[in-house]
Coordinates of C-alpha atoms in Angstrom, one line a residue:
Chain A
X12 CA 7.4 10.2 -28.0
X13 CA 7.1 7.6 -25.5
X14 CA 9.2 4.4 -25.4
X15 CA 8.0 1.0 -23.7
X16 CA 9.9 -1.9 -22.4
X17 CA 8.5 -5.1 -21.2
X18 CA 10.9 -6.3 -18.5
X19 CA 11.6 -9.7 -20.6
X20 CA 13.6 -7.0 -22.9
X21 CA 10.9 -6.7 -25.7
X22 CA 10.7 -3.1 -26.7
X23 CA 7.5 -2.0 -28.0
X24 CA 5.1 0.7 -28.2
X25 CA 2.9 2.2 -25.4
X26 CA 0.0 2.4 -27.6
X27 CA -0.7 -1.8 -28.3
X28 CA -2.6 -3.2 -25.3
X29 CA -0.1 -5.9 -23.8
X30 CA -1.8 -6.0 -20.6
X31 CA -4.4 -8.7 -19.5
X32 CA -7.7 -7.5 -18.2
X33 CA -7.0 -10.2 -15.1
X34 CA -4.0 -8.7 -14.6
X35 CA -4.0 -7.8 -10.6
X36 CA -2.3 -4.8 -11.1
X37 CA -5.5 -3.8 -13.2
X38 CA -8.5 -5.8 -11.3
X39 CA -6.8 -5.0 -7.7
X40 CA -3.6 -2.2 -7.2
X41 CA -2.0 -5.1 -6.6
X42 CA 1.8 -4.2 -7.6
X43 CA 4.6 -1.7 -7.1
X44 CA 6.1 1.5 -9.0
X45 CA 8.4 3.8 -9.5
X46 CA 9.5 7.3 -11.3
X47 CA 12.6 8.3 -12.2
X48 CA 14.3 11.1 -13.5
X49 CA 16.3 11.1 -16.4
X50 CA 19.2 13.9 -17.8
X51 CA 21.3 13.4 -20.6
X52 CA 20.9 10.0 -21.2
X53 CA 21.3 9.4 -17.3
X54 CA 19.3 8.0 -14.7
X55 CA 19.0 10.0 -11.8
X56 CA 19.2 7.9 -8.4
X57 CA 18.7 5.1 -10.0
X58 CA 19.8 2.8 -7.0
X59 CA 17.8 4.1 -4.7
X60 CA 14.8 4.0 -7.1
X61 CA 15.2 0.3 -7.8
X62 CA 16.0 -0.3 -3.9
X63 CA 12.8 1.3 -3.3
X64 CA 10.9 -1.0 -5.6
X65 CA 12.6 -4.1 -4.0
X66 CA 11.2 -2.6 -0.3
X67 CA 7.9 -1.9 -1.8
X68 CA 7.8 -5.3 -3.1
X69 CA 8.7 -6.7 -0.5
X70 CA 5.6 -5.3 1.6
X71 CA 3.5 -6.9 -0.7
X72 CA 5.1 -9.7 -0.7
X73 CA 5.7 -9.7 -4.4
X74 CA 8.5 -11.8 -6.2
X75 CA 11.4 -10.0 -5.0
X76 CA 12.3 -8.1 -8.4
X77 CA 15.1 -9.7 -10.7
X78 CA 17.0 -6.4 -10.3
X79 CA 19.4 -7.4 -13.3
X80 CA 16.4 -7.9 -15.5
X81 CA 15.0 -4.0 -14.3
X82 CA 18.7 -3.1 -14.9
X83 CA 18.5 -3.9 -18.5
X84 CA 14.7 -3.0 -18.9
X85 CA 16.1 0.4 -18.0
X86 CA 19.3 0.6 -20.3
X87 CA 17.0 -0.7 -23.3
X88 CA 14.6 2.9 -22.8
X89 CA 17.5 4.8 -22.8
X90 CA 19.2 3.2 -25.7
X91 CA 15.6 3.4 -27.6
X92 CA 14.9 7.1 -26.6
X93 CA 14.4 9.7 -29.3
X94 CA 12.8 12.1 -27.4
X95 CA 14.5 15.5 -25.7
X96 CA 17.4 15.6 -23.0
X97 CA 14.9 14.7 -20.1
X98 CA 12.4 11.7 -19.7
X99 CA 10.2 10.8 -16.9
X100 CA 11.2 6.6 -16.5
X101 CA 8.5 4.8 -14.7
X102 CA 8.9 1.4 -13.8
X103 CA 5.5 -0.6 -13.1
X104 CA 5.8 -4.5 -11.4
X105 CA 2.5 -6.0 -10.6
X106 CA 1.8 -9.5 -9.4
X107 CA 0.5 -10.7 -12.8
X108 CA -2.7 -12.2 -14.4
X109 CA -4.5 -13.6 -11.6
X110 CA -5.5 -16.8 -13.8
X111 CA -1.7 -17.0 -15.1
X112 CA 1.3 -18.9 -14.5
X113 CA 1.9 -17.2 -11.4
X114 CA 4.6 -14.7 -13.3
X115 CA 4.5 -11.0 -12.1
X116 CA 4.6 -8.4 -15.4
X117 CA 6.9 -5.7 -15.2
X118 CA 7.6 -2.9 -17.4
X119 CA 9.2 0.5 -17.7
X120 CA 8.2 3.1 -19.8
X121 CA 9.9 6.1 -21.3
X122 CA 7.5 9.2 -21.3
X123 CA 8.2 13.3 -22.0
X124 CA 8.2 16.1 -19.3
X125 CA 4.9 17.8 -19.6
X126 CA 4.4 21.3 -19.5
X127 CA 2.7 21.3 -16.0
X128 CA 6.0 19.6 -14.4
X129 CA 8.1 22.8 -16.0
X130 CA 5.5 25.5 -14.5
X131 CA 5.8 24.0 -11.1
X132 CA 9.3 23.6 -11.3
X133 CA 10.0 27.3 -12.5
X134 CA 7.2 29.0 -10.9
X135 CA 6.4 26.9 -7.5
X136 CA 2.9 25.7 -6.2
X137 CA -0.4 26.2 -4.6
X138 CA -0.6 23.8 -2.1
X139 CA -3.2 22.5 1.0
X140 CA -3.6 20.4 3.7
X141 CA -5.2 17.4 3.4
X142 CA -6.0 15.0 5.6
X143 CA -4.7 11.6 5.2
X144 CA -7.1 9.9 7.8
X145 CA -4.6 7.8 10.0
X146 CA -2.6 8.2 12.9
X147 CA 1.7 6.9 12.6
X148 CA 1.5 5.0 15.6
X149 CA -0.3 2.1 13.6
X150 CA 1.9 2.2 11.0
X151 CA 4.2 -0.3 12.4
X152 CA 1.8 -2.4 14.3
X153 CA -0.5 -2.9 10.9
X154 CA 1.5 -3.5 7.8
X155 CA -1.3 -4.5 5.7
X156 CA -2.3 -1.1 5.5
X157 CA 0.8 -0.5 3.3
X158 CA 2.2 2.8 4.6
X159 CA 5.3 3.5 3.0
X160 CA 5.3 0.8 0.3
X161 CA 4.8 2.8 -3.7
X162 CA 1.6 0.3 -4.5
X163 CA -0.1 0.9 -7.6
X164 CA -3.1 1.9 -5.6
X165 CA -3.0 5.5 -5.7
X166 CA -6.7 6.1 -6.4
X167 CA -6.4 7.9 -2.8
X168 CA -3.1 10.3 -4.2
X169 CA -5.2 11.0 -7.2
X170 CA -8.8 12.4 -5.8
X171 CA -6.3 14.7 -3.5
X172 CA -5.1 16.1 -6.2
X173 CA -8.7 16.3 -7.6
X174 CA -9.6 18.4 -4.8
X175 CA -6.7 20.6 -4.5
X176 CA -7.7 21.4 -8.0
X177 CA -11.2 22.1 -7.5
X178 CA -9.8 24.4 -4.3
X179 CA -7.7 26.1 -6.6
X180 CA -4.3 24.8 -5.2
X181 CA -1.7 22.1 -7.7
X182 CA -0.2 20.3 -4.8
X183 CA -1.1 18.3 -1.4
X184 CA 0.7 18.5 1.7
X185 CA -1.2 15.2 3.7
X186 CA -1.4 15.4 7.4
X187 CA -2.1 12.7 10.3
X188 CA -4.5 13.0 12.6
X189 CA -1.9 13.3 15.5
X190 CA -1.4 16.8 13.6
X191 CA 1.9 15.5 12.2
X192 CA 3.0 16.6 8.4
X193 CA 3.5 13.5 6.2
X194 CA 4.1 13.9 2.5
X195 CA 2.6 15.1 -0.7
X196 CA 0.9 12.4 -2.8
X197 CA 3.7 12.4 -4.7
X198 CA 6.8 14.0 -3.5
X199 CA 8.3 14.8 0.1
X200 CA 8.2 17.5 2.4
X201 CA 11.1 19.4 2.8
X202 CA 11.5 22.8 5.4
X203 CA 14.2 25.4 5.5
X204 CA 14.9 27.6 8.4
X205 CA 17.7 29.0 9.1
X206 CA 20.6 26.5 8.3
X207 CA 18.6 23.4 8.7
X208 CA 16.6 21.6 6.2
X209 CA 13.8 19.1 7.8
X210 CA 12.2 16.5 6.0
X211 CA 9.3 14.0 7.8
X212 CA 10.4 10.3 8.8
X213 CA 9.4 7.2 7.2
X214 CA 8.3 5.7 10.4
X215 CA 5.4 7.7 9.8
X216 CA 3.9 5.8 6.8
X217 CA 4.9 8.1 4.5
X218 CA 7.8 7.0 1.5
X219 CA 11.6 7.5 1.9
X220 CA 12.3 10.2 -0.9
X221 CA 15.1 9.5 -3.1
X222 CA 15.3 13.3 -4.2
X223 CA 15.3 14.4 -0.9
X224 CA 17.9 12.0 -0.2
X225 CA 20.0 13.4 -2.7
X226 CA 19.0 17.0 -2.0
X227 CA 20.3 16.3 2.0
X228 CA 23.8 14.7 0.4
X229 CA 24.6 17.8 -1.3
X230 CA 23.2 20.3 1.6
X231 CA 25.0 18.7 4.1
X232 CA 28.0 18.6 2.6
X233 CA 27.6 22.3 2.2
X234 CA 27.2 22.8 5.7
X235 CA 23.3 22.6 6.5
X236 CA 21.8 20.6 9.2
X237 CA 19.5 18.3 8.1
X238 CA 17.0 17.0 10.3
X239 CA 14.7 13.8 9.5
X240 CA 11.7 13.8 12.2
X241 CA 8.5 14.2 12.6
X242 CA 6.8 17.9 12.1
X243 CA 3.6 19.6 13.1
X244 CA 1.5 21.5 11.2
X245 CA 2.5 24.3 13.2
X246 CA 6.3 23.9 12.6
X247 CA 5.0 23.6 8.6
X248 CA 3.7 26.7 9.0
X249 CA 6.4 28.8 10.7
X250 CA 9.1 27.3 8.5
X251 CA 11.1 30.1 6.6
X252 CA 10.5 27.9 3.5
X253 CA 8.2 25.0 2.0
X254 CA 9.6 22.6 -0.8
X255 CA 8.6 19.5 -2.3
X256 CA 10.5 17.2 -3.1
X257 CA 9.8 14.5 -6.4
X258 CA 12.2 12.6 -8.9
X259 CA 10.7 14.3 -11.9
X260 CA 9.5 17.9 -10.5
X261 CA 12.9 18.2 -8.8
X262 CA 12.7 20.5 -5.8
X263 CA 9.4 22.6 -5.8
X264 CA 9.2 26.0 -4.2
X265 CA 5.3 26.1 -2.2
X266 CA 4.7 29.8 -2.5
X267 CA 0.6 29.7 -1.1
X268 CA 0.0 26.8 1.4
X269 CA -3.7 26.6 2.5
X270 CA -4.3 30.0 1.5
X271 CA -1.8 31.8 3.0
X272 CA 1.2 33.3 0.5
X273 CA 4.3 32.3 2.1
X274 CA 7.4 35.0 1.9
X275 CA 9.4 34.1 -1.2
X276 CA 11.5 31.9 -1.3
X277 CA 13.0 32.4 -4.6
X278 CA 16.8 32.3 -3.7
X279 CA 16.7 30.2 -1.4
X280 CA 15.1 27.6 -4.1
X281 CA 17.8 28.1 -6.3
X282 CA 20.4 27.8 -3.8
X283 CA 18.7 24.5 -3.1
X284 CA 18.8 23.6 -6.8
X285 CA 21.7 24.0 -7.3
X286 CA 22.8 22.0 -4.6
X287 CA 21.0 19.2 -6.0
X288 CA 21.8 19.6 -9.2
X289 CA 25.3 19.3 -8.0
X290 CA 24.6 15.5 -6.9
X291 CA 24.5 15.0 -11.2
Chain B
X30 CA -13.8 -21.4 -19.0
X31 CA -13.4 -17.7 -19.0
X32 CA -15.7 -14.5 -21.2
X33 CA -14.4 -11.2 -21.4
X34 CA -16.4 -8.5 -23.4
X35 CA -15.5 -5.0 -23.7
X36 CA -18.0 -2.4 -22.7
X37 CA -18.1 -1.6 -26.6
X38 CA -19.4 -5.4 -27.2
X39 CA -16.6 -6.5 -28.6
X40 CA -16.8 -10.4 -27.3
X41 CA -13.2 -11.7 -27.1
X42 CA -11.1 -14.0 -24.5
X43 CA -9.1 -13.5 -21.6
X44 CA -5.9 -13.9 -22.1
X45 CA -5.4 -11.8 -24.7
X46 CA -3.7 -8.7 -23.9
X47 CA -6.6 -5.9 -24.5
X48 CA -5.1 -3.1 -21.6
X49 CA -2.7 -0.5 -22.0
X50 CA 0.2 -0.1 -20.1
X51 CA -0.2 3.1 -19.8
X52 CA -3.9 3.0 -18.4
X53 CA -4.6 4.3 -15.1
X54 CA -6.0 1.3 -13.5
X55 CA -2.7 -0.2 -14.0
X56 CA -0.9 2.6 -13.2
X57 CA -3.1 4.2 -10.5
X58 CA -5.3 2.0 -9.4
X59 CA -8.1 4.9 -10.7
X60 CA -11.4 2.7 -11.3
X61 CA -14.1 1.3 -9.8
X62 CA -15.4 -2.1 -9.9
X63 CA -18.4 -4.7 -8.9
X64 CA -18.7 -8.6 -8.9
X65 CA -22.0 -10.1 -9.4
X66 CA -22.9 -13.7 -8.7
X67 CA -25.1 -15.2 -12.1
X68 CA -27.0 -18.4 -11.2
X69 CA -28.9 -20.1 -14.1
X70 CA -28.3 -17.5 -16.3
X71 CA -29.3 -14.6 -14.3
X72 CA -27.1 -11.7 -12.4
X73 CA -28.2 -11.5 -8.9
X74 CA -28.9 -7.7 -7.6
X75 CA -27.9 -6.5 -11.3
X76 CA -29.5 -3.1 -10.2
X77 CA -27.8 -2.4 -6.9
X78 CA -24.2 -3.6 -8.5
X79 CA -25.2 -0.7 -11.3
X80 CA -26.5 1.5 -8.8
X81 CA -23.2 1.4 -6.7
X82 CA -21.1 1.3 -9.5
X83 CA -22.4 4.3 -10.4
X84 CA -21.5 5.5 -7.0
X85 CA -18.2 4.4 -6.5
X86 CA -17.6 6.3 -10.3
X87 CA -19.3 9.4 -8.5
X88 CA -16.4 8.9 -5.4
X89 CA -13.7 9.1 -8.3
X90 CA -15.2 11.5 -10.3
X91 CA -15.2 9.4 -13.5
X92 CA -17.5 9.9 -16.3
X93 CA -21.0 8.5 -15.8
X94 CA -20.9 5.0 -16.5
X95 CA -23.1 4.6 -19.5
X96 CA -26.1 1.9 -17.7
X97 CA -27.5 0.6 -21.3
X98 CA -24.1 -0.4 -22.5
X99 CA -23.0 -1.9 -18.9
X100 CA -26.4 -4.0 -19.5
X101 CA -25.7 -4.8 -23.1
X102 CA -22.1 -6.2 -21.8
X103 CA -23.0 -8.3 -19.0
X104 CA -26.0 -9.7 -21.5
X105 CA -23.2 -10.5 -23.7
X106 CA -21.6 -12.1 -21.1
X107 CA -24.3 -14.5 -20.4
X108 CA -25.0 -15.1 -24.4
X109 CA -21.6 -16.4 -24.1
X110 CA -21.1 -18.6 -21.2
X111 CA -20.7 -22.2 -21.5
X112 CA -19.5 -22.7 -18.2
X113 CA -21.6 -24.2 -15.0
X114 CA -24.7 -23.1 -13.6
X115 CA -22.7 -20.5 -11.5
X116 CA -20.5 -17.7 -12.5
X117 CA -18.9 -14.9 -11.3
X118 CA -19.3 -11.7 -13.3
X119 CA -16.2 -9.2 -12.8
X120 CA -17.3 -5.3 -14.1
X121 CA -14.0 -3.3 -14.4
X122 CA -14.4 0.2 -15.3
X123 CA -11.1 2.5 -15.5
X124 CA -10.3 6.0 -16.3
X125 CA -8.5 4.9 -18.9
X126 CA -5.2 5.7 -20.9
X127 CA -3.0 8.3 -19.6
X128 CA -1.8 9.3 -23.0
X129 CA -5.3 8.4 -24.8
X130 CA -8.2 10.3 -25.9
X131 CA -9.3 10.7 -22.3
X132 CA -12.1 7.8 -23.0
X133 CA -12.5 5.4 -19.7
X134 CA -12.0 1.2 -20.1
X135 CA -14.6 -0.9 -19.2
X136 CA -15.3 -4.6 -19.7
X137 CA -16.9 -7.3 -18.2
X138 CA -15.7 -10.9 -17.0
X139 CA -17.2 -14.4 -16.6
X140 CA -15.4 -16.5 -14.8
X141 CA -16.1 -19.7 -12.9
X142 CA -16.8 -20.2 -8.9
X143 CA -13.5 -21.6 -7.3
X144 CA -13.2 -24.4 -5.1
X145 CA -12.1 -22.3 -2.0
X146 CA -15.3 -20.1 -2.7
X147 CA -17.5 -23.5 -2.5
X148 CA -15.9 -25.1 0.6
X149 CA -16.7 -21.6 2.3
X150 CA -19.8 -22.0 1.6
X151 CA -20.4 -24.9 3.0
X152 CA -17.8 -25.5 6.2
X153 CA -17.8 -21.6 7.3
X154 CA -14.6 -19.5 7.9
X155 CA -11.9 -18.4 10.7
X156 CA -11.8 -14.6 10.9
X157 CA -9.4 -12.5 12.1
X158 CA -10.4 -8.8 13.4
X159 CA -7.4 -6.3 11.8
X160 CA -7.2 -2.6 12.4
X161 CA -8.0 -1.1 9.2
X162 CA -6.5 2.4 10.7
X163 CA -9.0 5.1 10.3
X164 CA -11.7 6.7 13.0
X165 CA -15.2 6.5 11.0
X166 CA -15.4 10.2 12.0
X167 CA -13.3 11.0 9.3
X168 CA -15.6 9.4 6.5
X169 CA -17.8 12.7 5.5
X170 CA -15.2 15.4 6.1
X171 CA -12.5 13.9 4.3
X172 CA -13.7 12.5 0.8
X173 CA -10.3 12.4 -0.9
X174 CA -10.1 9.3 1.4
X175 CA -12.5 7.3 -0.6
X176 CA -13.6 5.3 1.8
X177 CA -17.0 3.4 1.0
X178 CA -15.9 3.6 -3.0
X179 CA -15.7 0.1 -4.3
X180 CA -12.2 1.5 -6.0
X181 CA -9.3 -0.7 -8.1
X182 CA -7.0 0.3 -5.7
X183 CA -7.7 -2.8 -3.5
X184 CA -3.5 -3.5 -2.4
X185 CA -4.3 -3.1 1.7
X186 CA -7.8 -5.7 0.9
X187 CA -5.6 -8.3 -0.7
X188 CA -2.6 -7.1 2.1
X189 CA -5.1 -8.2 5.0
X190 CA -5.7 -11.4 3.3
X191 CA -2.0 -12.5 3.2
X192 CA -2.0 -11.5 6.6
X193 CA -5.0 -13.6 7.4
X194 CA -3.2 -16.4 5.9
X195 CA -0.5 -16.4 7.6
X196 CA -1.8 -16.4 11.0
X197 CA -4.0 -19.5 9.5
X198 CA -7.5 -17.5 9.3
X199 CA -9.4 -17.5 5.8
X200 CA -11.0 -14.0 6.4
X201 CA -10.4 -10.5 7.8
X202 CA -13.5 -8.2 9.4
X203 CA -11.3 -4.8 9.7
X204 CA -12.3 -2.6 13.1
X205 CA -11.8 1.2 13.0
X206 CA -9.6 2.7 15.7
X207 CA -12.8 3.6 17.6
X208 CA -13.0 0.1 18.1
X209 CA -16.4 -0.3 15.7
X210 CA -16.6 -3.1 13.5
X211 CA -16.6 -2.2 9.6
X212 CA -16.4 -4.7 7.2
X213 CA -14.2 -8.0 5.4
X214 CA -12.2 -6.7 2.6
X215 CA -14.6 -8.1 0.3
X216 CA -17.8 -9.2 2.5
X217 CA -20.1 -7.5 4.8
X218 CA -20.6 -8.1 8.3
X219 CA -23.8 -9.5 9.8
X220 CA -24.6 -10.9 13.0
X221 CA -27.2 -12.7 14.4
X222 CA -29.1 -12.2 18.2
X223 CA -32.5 -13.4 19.3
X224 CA -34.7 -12.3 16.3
X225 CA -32.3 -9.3 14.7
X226 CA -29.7 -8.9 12.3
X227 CA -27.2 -6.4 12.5
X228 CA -24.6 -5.1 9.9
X229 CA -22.5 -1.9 9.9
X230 CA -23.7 1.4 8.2
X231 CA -22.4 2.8 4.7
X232 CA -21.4 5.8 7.1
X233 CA -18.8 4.3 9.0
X234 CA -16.9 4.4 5.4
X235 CA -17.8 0.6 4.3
X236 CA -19.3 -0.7 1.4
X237 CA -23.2 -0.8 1.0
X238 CA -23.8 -4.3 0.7
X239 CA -25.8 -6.4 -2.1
X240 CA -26.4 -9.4 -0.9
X241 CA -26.9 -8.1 2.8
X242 CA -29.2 -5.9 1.6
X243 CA -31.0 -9.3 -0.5
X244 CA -30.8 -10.7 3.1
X245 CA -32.2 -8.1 4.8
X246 CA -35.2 -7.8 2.5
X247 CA -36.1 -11.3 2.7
X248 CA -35.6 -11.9 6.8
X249 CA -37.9 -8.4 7.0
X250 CA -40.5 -10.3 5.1
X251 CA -40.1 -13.5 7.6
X252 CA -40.0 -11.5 10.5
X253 CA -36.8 -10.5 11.9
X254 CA -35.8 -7.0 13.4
X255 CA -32.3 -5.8 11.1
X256 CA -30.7 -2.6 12.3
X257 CA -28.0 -1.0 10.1
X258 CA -26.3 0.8 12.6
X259 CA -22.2 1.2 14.4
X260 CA -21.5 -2.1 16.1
X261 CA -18.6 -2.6 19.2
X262 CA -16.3 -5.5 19.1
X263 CA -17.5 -5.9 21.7
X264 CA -21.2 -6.6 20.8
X265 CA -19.5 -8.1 17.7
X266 CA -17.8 -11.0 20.1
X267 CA -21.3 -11.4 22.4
X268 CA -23.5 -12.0 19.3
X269 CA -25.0 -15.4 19.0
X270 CA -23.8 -15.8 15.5
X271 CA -21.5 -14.3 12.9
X272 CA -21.7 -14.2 9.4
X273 CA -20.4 -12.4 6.0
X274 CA -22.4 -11.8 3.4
X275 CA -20.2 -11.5 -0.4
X276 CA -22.0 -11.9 -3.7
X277 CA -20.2 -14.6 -4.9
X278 CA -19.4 -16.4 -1.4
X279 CA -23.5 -15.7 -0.3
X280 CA -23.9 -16.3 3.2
X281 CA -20.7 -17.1 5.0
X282 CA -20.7 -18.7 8.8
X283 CA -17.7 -17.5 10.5
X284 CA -17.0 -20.7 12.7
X285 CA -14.1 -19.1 14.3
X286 CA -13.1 -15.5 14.8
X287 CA -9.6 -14.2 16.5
X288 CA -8.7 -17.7 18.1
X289 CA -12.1 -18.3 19.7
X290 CA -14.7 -20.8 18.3
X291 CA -18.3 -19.6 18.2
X292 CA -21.1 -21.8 18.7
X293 CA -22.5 -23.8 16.4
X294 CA -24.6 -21.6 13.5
X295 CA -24.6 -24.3 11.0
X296 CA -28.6 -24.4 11.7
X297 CA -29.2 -20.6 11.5
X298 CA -27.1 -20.6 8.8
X299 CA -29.0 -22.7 6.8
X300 CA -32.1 -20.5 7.5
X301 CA -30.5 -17.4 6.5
X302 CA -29.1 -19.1 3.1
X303 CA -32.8 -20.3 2.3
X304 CA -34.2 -16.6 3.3
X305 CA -31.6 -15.0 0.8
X306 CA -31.9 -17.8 -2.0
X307 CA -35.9 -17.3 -1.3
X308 CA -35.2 -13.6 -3.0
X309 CA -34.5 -15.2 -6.3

């Protein structure tokens, strides 16, 4: 089952078209999103989700979102939900029908856990390194390119993950030019060696991960390091352990990354699980 | 006045709500699209916009767009119009519902010439040159990228253009960080020395372009030399006259680019917009 919400509160169903064709979310990427995880009835990080959609907007200089009106949006797919004990929540805010009043649309919808989300979280991923084509240094000096906001334009996300499936591999682990790891197309990198867990910066381009964050709460409160800087390839590579990190696939184990299998990492991904889990 | 027709011929109006939210050009930004300029009644370069729609499907790996019922829809579009002698015709092709029967969206869109479109036309534009943050070296090697696909996911085009505005320009020509010229986020780039026209090549990771191409075929048959090859800033700056060349927009002077007015093109400008109108 799948639930919709359109953010004036009318509830719905995702099947009736209630989208304009000059929407510029449609005709141009032109808006924000986000996914959230929820458990029981419960949004998982749900303030850091909605904080990232006010940053994301903000980059594209949308209408800085009515966060009471997402707030409700939100409650009104969990109060509508017949489906099982988890949902994936994703909240879409574009900049509207470009021959509109000048209103954005917004919605959040209310959609199942598919089976490929429960393999990867059970038995980890095949991932590779992809190229993403730009060095960080210009991510500050050239904001219209967008690094680091969640746009709807994730055609680029989507043919990675085309060609890591036509290579064989389920996930993508992007990387700059200046050899620096960045993020998948859609979750974080996370390393663990010894007592310290690493995760890559947002000063690279790349998005601040809300499971990550929460994973790094509950680890460091535990007694790991946690680092957040930039990492090379290399440092990838010699890490004692590779996960992703994504609202709805949780924390991944990477078991193969570009070809090579890594040594497992089984306990130490349920160690790191269950530190996360703890956050809930 | 506004047409829309679906790709399955079904003639209806804009403003209704004929998308679902759940489609991945909303979602992903996962479609192509093309906008022709129709004067009198006919599509200008209908075959090239086909041709690299077709292509840009090819970058995405979406099915085949089906050619006979692309033509069928546009002549429906024309059957329809009872607008003014121009009109801008919008194809929007998308992968299509997430949760559907895997069948893509397409439709079609007449819709009338703006006012800031016209008074381009006529008076010329102030560009701005903006890093669009990638080395042209990457194009072939890395075609996840997408670069030269005519995609939905537009967010960092309509980006640059807020940024243009705000520094008081009208238009953008992006420069790759080997310091070569590419293209505007919705134009071509041609200049004008002595007896040649330049413009950028499709390998650099730009857009083939229609109505350059128009252009070029008609100032070949009057005589000038055109090259289609990587262009400096440099050589960009020292050329004796700059132009973009945009279906709908045709032949655009730039009268000012990065601070620094050019010299006066208005003359040439006028030749070139009688050499391209010559083609039709």
């Amino acid at each position: 089952m799948r639930v919709l919400v359109m953010l004036d509160g009318t509830v719905t169903d995702a099947e009736t078209p209630l989208i304009r064709v000059d929407d510029l979310g449609i005709t141009r990427g032109d808006g924000v999103f986000e996914t959230i995880l929820v458990v029981g009835g419960k949004p998982r990080e749900l303030g850091p989700h909605l904080d990232r959609l006010a940053r994301s907007a903000a980059m594209l200089q949308l209408p800085v979102p009515d966060r009471a009106a997402w707030e409700r949006c939100v409650q009104l797919v969990l109060d509508n939900w017949q489906g099982g004990d988890e949902m994936a929540l994703k909240l879409v805010y574009t900049r509207g029908p470009e021959f509109g009043d000048g209103s954005p649309t917004g919605y959040a919808m209310g959609l199942p856990i598919g089976e490929k989300v429960r393999a990867a979280r059970e038995s980890g991923v095949t991932a590779v390194l992809l190229d993403r084509g730009y060095d960080p240094e210009i991510v500050a000096r050239a904001p219209w390119l967008l690094l680091g906001a969640k746009s709807l334009s994730y055609a680029v996300n989507m043919a990675a993950y085309r060609h890591a499936e036509s290579v064989g591999a389920d996930e993508v682990i992007f990387v700059a030019t200046d050899g620096s790891v960045l993020e998948g197309p859609t979750s974080n990198v996370v390393t663990a060696t010894g007592n310290t867990l690493r995760t890559t910066p947002p000063s690279s381009g790349i998005l601040r991960g809300t499971t990550q964050g929460a994973l790094f709460r509950a680890a460091e409160r535990a007694g790991w390091v946690t680092k957040v800087e930039p990492m090379t390839v290399r440092e990838l590579k010699d890490a004692e352990a590779v996960f992703l990190a994504s609202s709805v696939r949780k924390i991944t184990r990477v078991h193969t990354l570009d070809g090579v299998v890594l040594p497992d990492s089984s306990a130490l991904h349920k160690e790191l699980n269950a530190l996360y889990e703890s956050e809930y």
